JSON list of C-alpha atoms in Angstrom, two decimals:
[
{"chain": "A", "resi": 1, "resn": "PRO", "atom": "CA", "xyz": [-15.23, 3.61, 34.69]},
{"chain": "A", "resi": 2, "resn": "PRO", "atom": "CA", "xyz": [-14.34, 6.64, 32.58]},
{"chain": "A", "resi": 3, "resn": "VAL", "atom": "CA", "xyz": [-11.07, 6.99, 30.68]},
{"chain": "A", "resi": 4, "resn": "LEU", "atom": "CA", "xyz": [-9.45, 9.85, 28.83]},
{"chain": "A", "resi": 5, "resn": "THR", "atom": "CA", "xyz": [-8.95, 9.31, 25.11]},
{"chain": "A", "resi": 6, "resn": "ALA", "atom": "CA", "xyz": [-7.64, 11.54, 22.34]},
{"chain": "A", "resi": 7, "resn": "GLY", "atom": "CA", "xyz": [-11.25, 12.51, 21.64]},
{"chain": "A", "resi": 8, "resn": "GLY", "atom": "CA", "xyz": [-12.29, 13.16, 25.23]},
{"chain": "A", "resi": 9, "resn": "VAL", "atom": "CA", "xyz": [-13.64, 11.24, 28.23]},
{"chain": "A", "resi": 10, "resn": "VAL", "atom": "CA", "xyz": [-15.54, 8.04, 27.39]},
{"chain": "A", "resi": 11, "resn": "ARG", "atom": "CA", "xyz": [-16.54, 4.80, 29.08]},
{"chain": "A", "resi": 12, "resn": "GLY", "atom": "CA", "xyz": [-13.78, 2.22, 29.30]},
{"chain": "A", "resi": 13, "resn": "LYS", "atom": "CA", "xyz": [-15.58, -0.21, 27.02]},
{"chain": "A", "resi": 14, "resn": "ASP", "atom": "CA", "xyz": [-15.83, 2.48, 24.32]},
{"chain": "A", "resi": 15, "resn": "ALA", "atom": "CA", "xyz": [-12.09, 3.16, 24.31]},
{"chain": "A", "resi": 16, "resn": "VAL", "atom": "CA", "xyz": [-9.11, 1.14, 23.09]},
{"chain": "A", "resi": 17, "resn": "LEU", "atom": "CA", "xyz": [-5.51, 0.85, 24.24]},
{"chain": "A", "resi": 18, "resn": "PRO", "atom": "CA", "xyz": [-2.73, 1.52, 21.74]},
{"chain": "A", "resi": 19, "resn": "HIS", "atom": "CA", "xyz": [-0.76, -1.46, 20.47]},
{"chain": "A", "resi": 20, "resn": "ARG", "atom": "CA", "xyz": [2.38, -1.58, 18.33]},
{"chain": "A", "resi": 21, "resn": "GLY", "atom": "CA", "xyz": [1.52, 1.64, 16.52]},
{"chain": "A", "resi": 22, "resn": "MET", "atom": "CA", "xyz": [-1.66, 0.38, 14.84]},
{"chain": "A", "resi": 23, "resn": "GLU", "atom": "CA", "xyz": [-3.60, 3.13, 16.59]},
{"chain": "A", "resi": 24, "resn": "ALA", "atom": "CA", "xyz": [-2.34, 5.50, 13.86]},
{"chain": "A", "resi": 25, "resn": "PHE", "atom": "CA", "xyz": [-4.62, 3.88, 11.29]},
{"chain": "A", "resi": 26, "resn": "GLY", "atom": "CA", "xyz": [-8.18, 4.87, 12.07]},
{"chain": "A", "resi": 27, "resn": "PHE", "atom": "CA", "xyz": [-8.55, 5.09, 15.85]},
{"chain": "A", "resi": 28, "resn": "ALA", "atom": "CA", "xyz": [-7.83, 8.77, 16.42]},
{"chain": "A", "resi": 29, "resn": "ASP", "atom": "CA", "xyz": [-10.78, 9.60, 18.68]},
{"chain": "A", "resi": 30, "resn": "ASN", "atom": "CA", "xyz": [-11.23, 6.59, 20.94]},
{"chain": "A", "resi": 31, "resn": "VAL", "atom": "CA", "xyz": [-7.64, 5.54, 21.58]},
{"chain": "A", "resi": 32, "resn": "VAL", "atom": "CA", "xyz": [-6.07, 6.18, 24.97]},
{"chain": "A", "resi": 33, "resn": "ARG", "atom": "CA", "xyz": [-2.93, 8.24, 24.54]},
{"chain": "A", "resi": 34, "resn": "ARG", "atom": "CA", "xyz": [0.21, 6.25, 25.21]},
{"chain": "A", "resi": 35, "resn": "VAL", "atom": "CA", "xyz": [1.53, 8.72, 27.79]},
{"chain": "A", "resi": 36, "resn": "VAL", "atom": "CA", "xyz": [-1.75, 8.48, 29.73]},
{"chain": "A", "resi": 37, "resn": "LEU", "atom": "CA", "xyz": [-1.65, 4.68, 29.61]},
{"chain": "A", "resi": 38, "resn": "GLU", "atom": "CA", "xyz": [1.94, 4.52, 30.84]},
{"chain": "A", "resi": 39, "resn": "ASN", "atom": "CA", "xyz": [1.07, 6.67, 33.87]},
{"chain": "A", "resi": 40, "resn": "ALA", "atom": "CA", "xyz": [-1.93, 4.54, 34.86]},
{"chain": "A", "resi": 41, "resn": "ARG", "atom": "CA", "xyz": [-1.60, 1.13, 33.20]},
{"chain": "A", "resi": 42, "resn": "GLU", "atom": "CA", "xyz": [-3.30, -0.85, 35.99]},
{"chain": "A", "resi": 43, "resn": "TYR", "atom": "CA", "xyz": [-6.29, 1.47, 36.04]},
{"chain": "A", "resi": 44, "resn": "HIS", "atom": "CA", "xyz": [-6.86, 1.15, 32.30]},
{"chain": "A", "resi": 45, "resn": "SER", "atom": "CA", "xyz": [-6.17, -2.58, 32.08]},
{"chain": "A", "resi": 46, "resn": "LEU", "atom": "CA", "xyz": [-7.65, -3.92, 35.33]},
{"chain": "A", "resi": 47, "resn": "ILE", "atom": "CA", "xyz": [-10.20, -1.40, 36.58]},
{"chain": "A", "resi": 48, "resn": "ALA", "atom": "CA", "xyz": [-11.57, 0.21, 33.43]},
{"chain": "A", "resi": 49, "resn": "THR", "atom": "CA", "xyz": [-10.87, -3.01, 31.44]},
{"chain": "A", "resi": 50, "resn": "VAL", "atom": "CA", "xyz": [-10.14, -1.10, 28.25]},
{"chain": "A", "resi": 51, "resn": "PRO", "atom": "CA", "xyz": [-9.59, -3.54, 25.37]},
{"chain": "A", "resi": 52, "resn": "THR", "atom": "CA", "xyz": [-6.26, -3.50, 23.55]},
{"chain": "A", "resi": 53, "resn": "LEU", "atom": "CA", "xyz": [-6.21, -2.97, 19.81]},
{"chain": "A", "resi": 54, "resn": "SER", "atom": "CA", "xyz": [-5.81, -6.13, 17.75]},
{"chain": "A", "resi": 55, "resn": "MET", "atom": "CA", "xyz": [-5.15, -6.97, 14.12]},
{"chain": "A", "resi": 56, "resn": "ASP", "atom": "CA", "xyz": [-8.83, -7.80, 13.73]},
{"chain": "A", "resi": 57, "resn": "ASP", "atom": "CA", "xyz": [-9.65, -4.25, 14.86]},
{"chain": "A", "resi": 58, "resn": "LEU", "atom": "CA", "xyz": [-7.17, -2.80, 12.39]},
{"chain": "A", "resi": 59, "resn": "ILE", "atom": "CA", "xyz": [-8.49, -4.82, 9.46]},
{"chain": "A", "resi": 60, "resn": "CYS", "atom": "CA", "xyz": [-12.09, -3.95, 10.32]},
{"chain": "A", "resi": 61, "resn": "SER", "atom": "CA", "xyz": [-11.19, -0.26, 10.49]},
{"chain": "A", "resi": 62, "resn": "LEU", "atom": "CA", "xyz": [-9.36, -0.30, 7.16]},
{"chain": "A", "resi": 63, "resn": "LYS", "atom": "CA", "xyz": [-12.28, -1.98, 5.39]},
{"chain": "A", "resi": 64, "resn": "GLY", "atom": "CA", "xyz": [-14.40, 1.06, 6.13]},
{"chain": "A", "resi": 65, "resn": "ARG", "atom": "CA", "xyz": [-11.89, 3.67, 4.96]},
{"chain": "A", "resi": 66, "resn": "VAL", "atom": "CA", "xyz": [-10.19, 4.95, 1.83]},
{"chain": "A", "resi": 67, "resn": "LEU", "atom": "CA", "xyz": [-6.62, 5.86, 2.70]},
{"chain": "A", "resi": 68, "resn": "GLU", "atom": "CA", "xyz": [-4.94, 8.99, 1.47]},
{"chain": "A", "resi": 69, "resn": "LYS", "atom": "CA", "xyz": [-1.55, 8.54, -0.14]},
{"chain": "A", "resi": 70, "resn": "ASP", "atom": "CA", "xyz": [0.43, 9.63, 2.93]},
{"chain": "A", "resi": 71, "resn": "MET", "atom": "CA", "xyz": [-1.44, 7.20, 5.19]},
{"chain": "A", "resi": 72, "resn": "LEU", "atom": "CA", "xyz": [-0.95, 4.32, 2.75]},
{"chain": "A", "resi": 73, "resn": "VAL", "atom": "CA", "xyz": [2.78, 5.01, 2.60]},
{"chain": "A", "resi": 74, "resn": "ARG", "atom": "CA", "xyz": [2.89, 5.09, 6.39]},
{"chain": "A", "resi": 75, "resn": "LEU", "atom": "CA", "xyz": [1.03, 1.79, 6.63]},
{"chain": "A", "resi": 76, "resn": "LEU", "atom": "CA", "xyz": [3.31, 0.01, 4.16]},
{"chain": "A", "resi": 77, "resn": "LYS", "atom": "CA", "xyz": [6.41, 1.28, 5.95]},
{"chain": "A", "resi": 78, "resn": "TRP", "atom": "CA", "xyz": [5.00, 0.29, 9.36]},
{"chain": "A", "resi": 79, "resn": "TRP", "atom": "CA", "xyz": [4.12, -3.29, 8.44]},
{"chain": "A", "resi": 80, "resn": "PRO", "atom": "CA", "xyz": [7.70, -4.66, 8.04]},
{"chain": "A", "resi": 81, "resn": "LYS", "atom": "CA", "xyz": [8.73, -2.95, 11.28]},
{"chain": "A", "resi": 82, "resn": "VAL", "atom": "CA", "xyz": [5.86, -4.34, 13.34]},
{"chain": "A", "resi": 83, "resn": "CYS", "atom": "CA", "xyz": [6.28, -7.83, 11.89]},
{"chain": "A", "resi": 84, "resn": "ARG", "atom": "CA", "xyz": [9.90, -7.80, 12.95]},
{"chain": "A", "resi": 85, "resn": "VAL", "atom": "CA", "xyz": [8.90, -7.46, 16.61]},
{"chain": "A", "resi": 86, "resn": "GLU", "atom": "CA", "xyz": [5.53, -9.28, 16.40]},
{"chain": "A", "resi": 87, "resn": "GLN", "atom": "CA", "xyz": [6.08, -12.13, 13.96]},
{"chain": "A", "resi": 88, "resn": "SER", "atom": "CA", "xyz": [2.65, -13.55, 14.79]},
{"chain": "A", "resi": 89, "resn": "PHE", "atom": "CA", "xyz": [1.13, -10.59, 12.92]},
{"chain": "A", "resi": 90, "resn": "MET", "atom": "CA", "xyz": [2.35, -12.01, 9.62]},
{"chain": "A", "resi": 91, "resn": "ARG", "atom": "CA", "xyz": [-0.53, -14.47, 9.44]},
{"chain": "A", "resi": 92, "resn": "TRP", "atom": "CA", "xyz": [-2.88, -11.52, 8.95]},
{"chain": "A", "resi": 93, "resn": "GLY", "atom": "CA", "xyz": [-0.81, -10.20, 6.05]},
{"chain": "A", "resi": 94, "resn": "LEU", "atom": "CA", "xyz": [-3.02, -11.09, 3.10]},
{"chain": "A", "resi": 95, "resn": "SER", "atom": "CA", "xyz": [-6.19, -10.16, 5.01]},
{"chain": "A", "resi": 96, "resn": "LEU", "atom": "CA", "xyz": [-4.63, -6.76, 5.67]},
{"chain": "A", "resi": 97, "resn": "LYS", "atom": "CA", "xyz": [-3.81, -6.28, 1.99]},
{"chain": "A", "resi": 98, "resn": "GLU", "atom": "CA", "xyz": [-7.35, -7.24, 0.98]},
{"chain": "A", "resi": 99, "resn": "ALA", "atom": "CA", "xyz": [-8.79, -4.67, 3.39]},
{"chain": "A", "resi": 100, "resn": "VAL", "atom": "CA", "xyz": [-6.89, -1.66, 2.04]},
{"chain": "A", "resi": 101, "resn": "ARG", "atom": "CA", "xyz": [-8.39, 0.80, -0.41]},
{"chain": "A", "resi": 102, "resn": "PHE", "atom": "CA", "xyz": [-6.67, 4.03, -1.31]},
{"chain": "A", "resi": 103, "resn": "ASP", "atom": "CA", "xyz": [-7.27, 7.25, -3.20]},
{"chain": "A", "resi": 104, "resn": "ALA", "atom": "CA", "xyz": [-5.11, 7.19, -6.32]},
{"chain": "A", "resi": 105, "resn": "THR", "atom": "CA", "xyz": [-6.56, 10.39, -7.77]},
{"chain": "A", "resi": 106, "resn": "THR", "atom": "CA", "xyz": [-3.24, 12.22, -7.76]},
{"chain": "A", "resi": 107, "resn": "MET", "atom": "CA", "xyz": [-1.12, 9.19, -8.69]},
{"chain": "A", "resi": 108, "resn": "ALA", "atom": "CA", "xyz": [-0.12, 8.15, -12.16]},
{"chain": "A", "resi": 109, "resn": "GLY", "atom": "CA", "xyz": [-1.39, 4.76, -13.27]},
{"chain": "A", "resi": 110, "resn": "GLY", "atom": "CA", "xyz": [-4.71, 4.66, -11.37]},
{"chain": "A", "resi": 111, "resn": "THR", "atom": "CA", "xyz": [-7.93, 2.98, -12.46]},
{"chain": "A", "resi": 112, "resn": "ALA", "atom": "CA", "xyz": [-11.16, 4.67, -11.45]},
{"chain": "A", "resi": 113, "resn": "GLU", "atom": "CA", "xyz": [-13.55, 2.72, -9.27]},
{"chain": "A", "resi": 114, "resn": "SER", "atom": "CA", "xyz": [-15.89, 5.67, -8.82]},
{"chain": "A", "resi": 115, "resn": "SER", "atom": "CA", "xyz": [-16.03, 9.07, -10.47]},
{"chain": "A", "resi": 116, "resn": "SER", "atom": "CA", "xyz": [-18.04, 12.23, -10.91]},
{"chain": "A", "resi": 117, "resn": "THR", "atom": "CA", "xyz": [-20.85, 12.44, -13.44]},
{"chain": "A", "resi": 118, "resn": "ASP", "atom": "CA", "xyz": [-20.78, 14.64, -16.55]},
{"chain": "A", "resi": 119, "resn": "ALA", "atom": "CA", "xyz": [-23.68, 16.59, -15.12]},
{"chain": "A", "resi": 120, "resn": "ASP", "atom": "CA", "xyz": [-21.70, 17.73, -12.12]},
{"chain": "A", "resi": 121, "resn": "ASP", "atom": "CA", "xyz": [-18.39, 19.19, -13.23]},
{"chain": "A", "resi": 122, "resn": "ASP", "atom": "CA", "xyz": [-17.79, 20.66, -9.78]},
{"chain": "A", "resi": 123, "resn": "VAL", "atom": "CA", "xyz": [-17.31, 17.20, -8.27]},
{"chain": "A", "resi": 124, "resn": "GLN", "atom": "CA", "xyz": [-13.73, 16.02, -8.59]},
{"chain": "A", "resi": 125, "resn": "GLU", "atom": "CA", "xyz": [-13.25, 12.57, -10.06]},
{"chain": "A", "resi": 126, "resn": "VAL", "atom": "CA", "xyz": [-12.21, 10.10, -7.39]},
{"chain": "A", "resi": 127, "resn": "ASP", "atom": "CA", "xyz": [-9.96, 7.20, -8.29]},
{"chain": "A", "resi": 128, "resn": "VAL", "atom": "CA", "xyz": [-10.25, 4.49, -5.62]},
{"chain": "A", "resi": 129, "resn": "ARG", "atom": "CA", "xyz": [-8.03, 1.44, -5.97]},
{"chain": "A", "resi": 130, "resn": "ARG", "atom": "CA", "xyz": [-7.70, -1.75, -3.97]},
{"chain": "A", "resi": 131, "resn": "LEU", "atom": "CA", "xyz": [-4.26, -2.69, -2.77]},
{"chain": "A", "resi": 132, "resn": "GLU", "atom": "CA", "xyz": [-4.99, -6.34, -3.58]},
{"chain": "A", "resi": 133, "resn": "ALA", "atom": "CA", "xyz": [-5.14, -5.34, -7.27]},
{"chain": "A", "resi": 134, "resn": "ILE", "atom": "CA", "xyz": [-1.47, -4.33, -7.16]},
{"chain": "A", "resi": 135, "resn": "LEU", "atom": "CA", "xyz": [0.73, -7.33, -7.82]},
{"chain": "A", "resi": 136, "resn": "TYR", "atom": "CA", "xyz": [4.05, -5.84, -8.89]},
{"chain": "A", "resi": 137, "resn": "TYR", "atom": "CA", "xyz": [6.63, -3.26, -7.97]},
{"chain": "A", "resi": 138, "resn": "THR", "atom": "CA", "xyz": [8.67, -1.87, -10.84]},
{"chain": "A", "resi": 139, "resn": "PRO", "atom": "CA", "xyz": [12.42, -2.28, -11.42]},
{"chain": "A", "resi": 140, "resn": "LYS", "atom": "CA", "xyz": [14.26, 1.03, -11.62]},
{"chain": "A", "resi": 141, "resn": "GLU", "atom": "CA", "xyz": [14.98, 0.70, -15.34]},
{"chain": "A", "resi": 142, "resn": "LEU", "atom": "CA", "xyz": [11.24, 0.65, -16.14]},
{"chain": "A", "resi": 143, "resn": "MET", "atom": "CA", "xyz": [9.99, 3.27, -13.69]},
{"chain": "A", "resi": 144, "resn": "ASP", "atom": "CA", "xyz": [9.56, 6.14, -16.17]},
{"chain": "A", "resi": 145, "resn": "LEU", "atom": "CA", "xyz": [7.86, 4.02, -18.84]},
{"chain": "A", "resi": 146, "resn": "PRO", "atom": "CA", "xyz": [4.20, 3.02, -19.37]},
{"chain": "A", "resi": 147, "resn": "LEU", "atom": "CA", "xyz": [3.20, 0.41, -16.78]},
{"chain": "A", "resi": 148, "resn": "PRO", "atom": "CA", "xyz": [0.32, -2.08, -16.44]},
{"chain": "A", "resi": 149, "resn": "GLU", "atom": "CA", "xyz": [-2.44, -1.39, -13.94]},
{"chain": "A", "resi": 150, "resn": "ALA", "atom": "CA", "xyz": [-1.27, -4.22, -11.71]},
{"chain": "A", "resi": 151, "resn": "SER", "atom": "CA", "xyz": [1.90, -2.25, -10.93]},
{"chain": "A", "resi": 152, "resn": "PHE", "atom": "CA", "xyz": [2.35, 0.40, -8.27]},
{"chain": "A", "resi": 153, "resn": "PRO", "atom": "CA", "xyz": [1.70, 3.94, -9.47]},
{"chain": "A", "resi": 154, "resn": "PRO", "atom": "CA", "xyz": [5.27, 5.31, -9.88]},
{"chain": "A", "resi": 155, "resn": "SER", "atom": "CA", "xyz": [4.81, 8.25, -7.51]},
{"chain": "A", "resi": 156, "resn": "LEU", "atom": "CA", "xyz": [3.54, 5.90, -4.80]},
{"chain": "A", "resi": 157, "resn": "GLN", "atom": "CA", "xyz": [6.37, 3.41, -5.24]},
{"chain": "A", "resi": 158, "resn": "LYS", "atom": "CA", "xyz": [8.94, 6.20, -5.04]},
{"chain": "A", "resi": 159, "resn": "GLU", "atom": "CA", "xyz": [7.55, 7.40, -1.70]},
{"chain": "A", "resi": 160, "resn": "ILE", "atom": "CA", "xyz": [7.40, 3.90, -0.22]},
{"chain": "A", "resi": 161, "resn": "GLY", "atom": "CA", "xyz": [10.83, 2.95, -1.50]},
{"chain": "A", "resi": 162, "resn": "LEU", "atom": "CA", "xyz": [11.93, -0.13, -3.39]},
{"chain": "A", "resi": 163, "resn": "ARG", "atom": "CA", "xyz": [13.80, -1.53, -0.38]},
{"chain": "A", "resi": 164, "resn": "ILE", "atom": "CA", "xyz": [10.59, -1.57, 1.64]},
{"chain": "A", "resi": 165, "resn": "LEU", "atom": "CA", "xyz": [8.66, -3.42, -1.07]},
{"chain": "A", "resi": 166, "resn": "GLU", "atom": "CA", "xyz": [11.46, -5.97, -1.42]},
{"chain": "A", "resi": 167, "resn": "ASN", "atom": "CA", "xyz": [11.15, -6.86, 2.28]},
{"chain": "A", "resi": 168, "resn": "SER", "atom": "CA", "xyz": [10.39, -10.54, 2.85]},
{"chain": "A", "resi": 169, "resn": "VAL", "atom": "CA", "xyz": [7.09, -9.72, 4.62]},
{"chain": "A", "resi": 170, "resn": "TYR", "atom": "CA", "xyz": [5.75, -8.61, 1.24]},
{"chain": "A", "resi": 171, "resn": "SER", "atom": "CA", "xyz": [6.79, -11.76, -0.62]},
{"chain": "A", "resi": 172, "resn": "GLY", "atom": "CA", "xyz": [3.17, -12.89, -0.76]},
{"chain": "A", "resi": 173, "resn": "TRP", "atom": "CA", "xyz": [1.90, -9.41, -1.60]},
{"chain": "A", "resi": 174, "resn": "PHE", "atom": "CA", "xyz": [4.09, -8.13, -4.41]},
{"chain": "A", "resi": 175, "resn": "SER", "atom": "CA", "xyz": [6.82, -9.33, -6.77]},
{"chain": "A", "resi": 176, "resn": "PRO", "atom": "CA", "xyz": [9.08, -7.58, -9.30]},
{"chain": "A", "resi": 177, "resn": "LEU", "atom": "CA", "xyz": [7.32, -6.78, -12.54]},
{"chain": "A", "resi": 178, "resn": "PRO", "atom": "CA", "xyz": [8.42, -9.54, -14.97]},
{"chain": "A", "resi": 179, "resn": "PHE", "atom": "CA", "xyz": [9.90, -8.10, -18.15]},
{"chain": "A", "resi": 180, "resn": "VAL", "atom": "CA", "xyz": [7.78, -10.39, -20.31]},
{"chain": "A", "resi": 181, "resn": "ILE", "atom": "CA", "xyz": [4.57, -9.04, -18.73]},
{"chain": "A", "resi": 182, "resn": "TRP", "atom": "CA", "xyz": [5.74, -5.46, -19.18]},
{"chain": "A", "resi": 183, "resn": "ALA", "atom": "CA", "xyz": [6.74, -6.14, -22.80]},
{"chain": "A", "resi": 184, "resn": "SER", "atom": "CA", "xyz": [3.34, -7.69, -23.54]},
{"chain": "A", "resi": 185, "resn": "PHE", "atom": "CA", "xyz": [1.61, -4.67, -22.04]},
{"chain": "A", "resi": 186, "resn": "VAL", "atom": "CA", "xyz": [3.74, -2.02, -23.71]},
{"chain": "A", "resi": 187, "resn": "SER", "atom": "CA", "xyz": [3.39, -3.70, -27.11]},
{"chain": "A", "resi": 188, "resn": "GLN", "atom": "CA", "xyz": [-0.27, -2.63, -27.04]},
{"chain": "A", "resi": 189, "resn": "ASP", "atom": "CA", "xyz": [0.45, 0.89, -25.78]},
{"chain": "A", "resi": 190, "resn": "GLU", "atom": "CA", "xyz": [0.18, 3.83, -28.17]},
{"chain": "A", "resi": 191, "resn": "CYS", "atom": "CA", "xyz": [3.84, 4.63, -27.65]},
{"chain": "A", "resi": 192, "resn": "LEU", "atom": "CA", "xyz": [4.56, 1.59, -29.83]},
{"chain": "A", "resi": 193, "resn": "THR", "atom": "CA", "xyz": [1.39, 1.17, -31.88]},
{"chain": "A", "resi": 194, "resn": "GLU", "atom": "CA", "xyz": [1.31, 4.83, -32.90]},
{"chain": "A", "resi": 195, "resn": "GLY", "atom": "CA", "xyz": [4.80, 5.99, -31.96]},
{"chain": "A", "resi": 196, "resn": "ARG", "atom": "CA", "xyz": [3.68, 8.75, -29.64]},
{"chain": "A", "resi": 197, "resn": "PRO", "atom": "CA", "xyz": [4.69, 10.45, -27.59]},
{"chain": "A", "resi": 198, "resn": "GLU", "atom": "CA", "xyz": [7.95, 10.15, -29.46]},
{"chain": "A", "resi": 199, "resn": "GLU", "atom": "CA", "xyz": [10.21, 10.53, -26.42]},
{"chain": "A", "resi": 200, "resn": "VAL", "atom": "CA", "xyz": [8.42, 7.65, -24.67]},
{"chain": "A", "resi": 201, "resn": "ASN", "atom": "CA", "xyz": [8.66, 5.57, -27.81]},
{"chain": "A", "resi": 202, "resn": "VAL", "atom": "CA", "xyz": [12.42, 6.08, -27.85]},
{"chain": "A", "resi": 203, "resn": "LYS", "atom": "CA", "xyz": [12.76, 5.11, -24.17]},
{"chain": "A", "resi": 204, "resn": "VAL", "atom": "CA", "xyz": [10.64, 1.98, -24.61]},
{"chain": "A", "resi": 205, "resn": "MET", "atom": "CA", "xyz": [12.57, 0.89, -27.69]},
{"chain": "A", "resi": 206, "resn": "ALA", "atom": "CA", "xyz": [15.82, 1.42, -25.80]},
{"chain": "A", "resi": 207, "resn": "ALA", "atom": "CA", "xyz": [14.59, -0.70, -22.87]},
{"chain": "A", "resi": 208, "resn": "LEU", "atom": "CA", "xyz": [13.50, -3.50, -25.21]},
{"chain": "A", "resi": 209, "resn": "SER", "atom": "CA", "xyz": [16.78, -3.37, -27.08]},
{"chain": "A", "resi": 210, "resn": "LYS", "atom": "CA", "xyz": [18.83, -3.46, -23.90]},
{"chain": "A", "resi": 211, "resn": "HIS", "atom": "CA", "xyz": [16.91, -6.44, -22.57]},
{"chain": "A", "resi": 212, "resn": "PHE", "atom": "CA", "xyz": [17.09, -8.27, -25.88]},
{"chain": "A", "resi": 213, "resn": "GLY", "atom": "CA", "xyz": [20.82, -7.66, -26.05]},
{"chain": "A", "resi": 214, "resn": "SER", "atom": "CA", "xyz": [21.33, -9.17, -22.59]},
{"chain": "A", "resi": 215, "resn": "LEU", "atom": "CA", "xyz": [19.70, -12.50, -23.46]},
{"chain": "A", "resi": 216, "resn": "GLU", "atom": "CA", "xyz": [21.63, -15.66, -24.18]},
{"chain": "A", "resi": 217, "resn": "GLY", "atom": "CA", "xyz": [21.53, -16.98, -27.72]},
{"chain": "A", "resi": 218, "resn": "ARG", "atom": "CA", "xyz": [18.75, -19.57, -27.33]},
{"chain": "A", "resi": 219, "resn": "ALA", "atom": "CA", "xyz": [16.53, -17.26, -25.30]},
{"chain": "A", "resi": 220, "resn": "ARG", "atom": "CA", "xyz": [17.12, -14.49, -27.84]},
{"chain": "A", "resi": 221, "resn": "GLN", "atom": "CA", "xyz": [15.89, -16.73, -30.66]},
{"chain": "A", "resi": 222, "resn": "ARG", "atom": "CA", "xyz": [12.61, -17.34, -28.81]}
]
């Protein structure tokens, strides 16, 4: 039996029913609009036997896409909300993280996975990153300083929000950037090895001094 989706009329088996908001992430054309479903739920579920979206569908869809920044932010804000009402979803958490790739071209702190060639200057360099490569979110006091590649790009973290990333559903995804890891990274950065740019050098030295000054005597000696 035919059903009406956002992309037009299709066979029931070629459509999907929305579920917990996951339809926003890659199912624009073949998803049945929620208002249509609510007005004829029995038809879609029993007669047309339209399958309902599942976490497996979402993960499969994400594996074949590169998310723009806005969509990645939306996904990371949606996940804590949906896990609050569907706690069973949490078991897919790490699989979801592994599936996500995003375009970090306009974000600070990206690492290129693919790029344009020198022979074709008209092709914009594309910086594709995997979410599974991001291990840390950055404490506020380090946000405007050089950061390791395993940290969120600052502009992305600011849009997501630190409170979101500190949510317990992300405990297996991300953790606060340990100061010792940051210090090891920044010690090799040109802001310290060459002292430039000078303003960054001053900020980094201030952060190191403040941290050192906060340590107890024995830890300070180490």
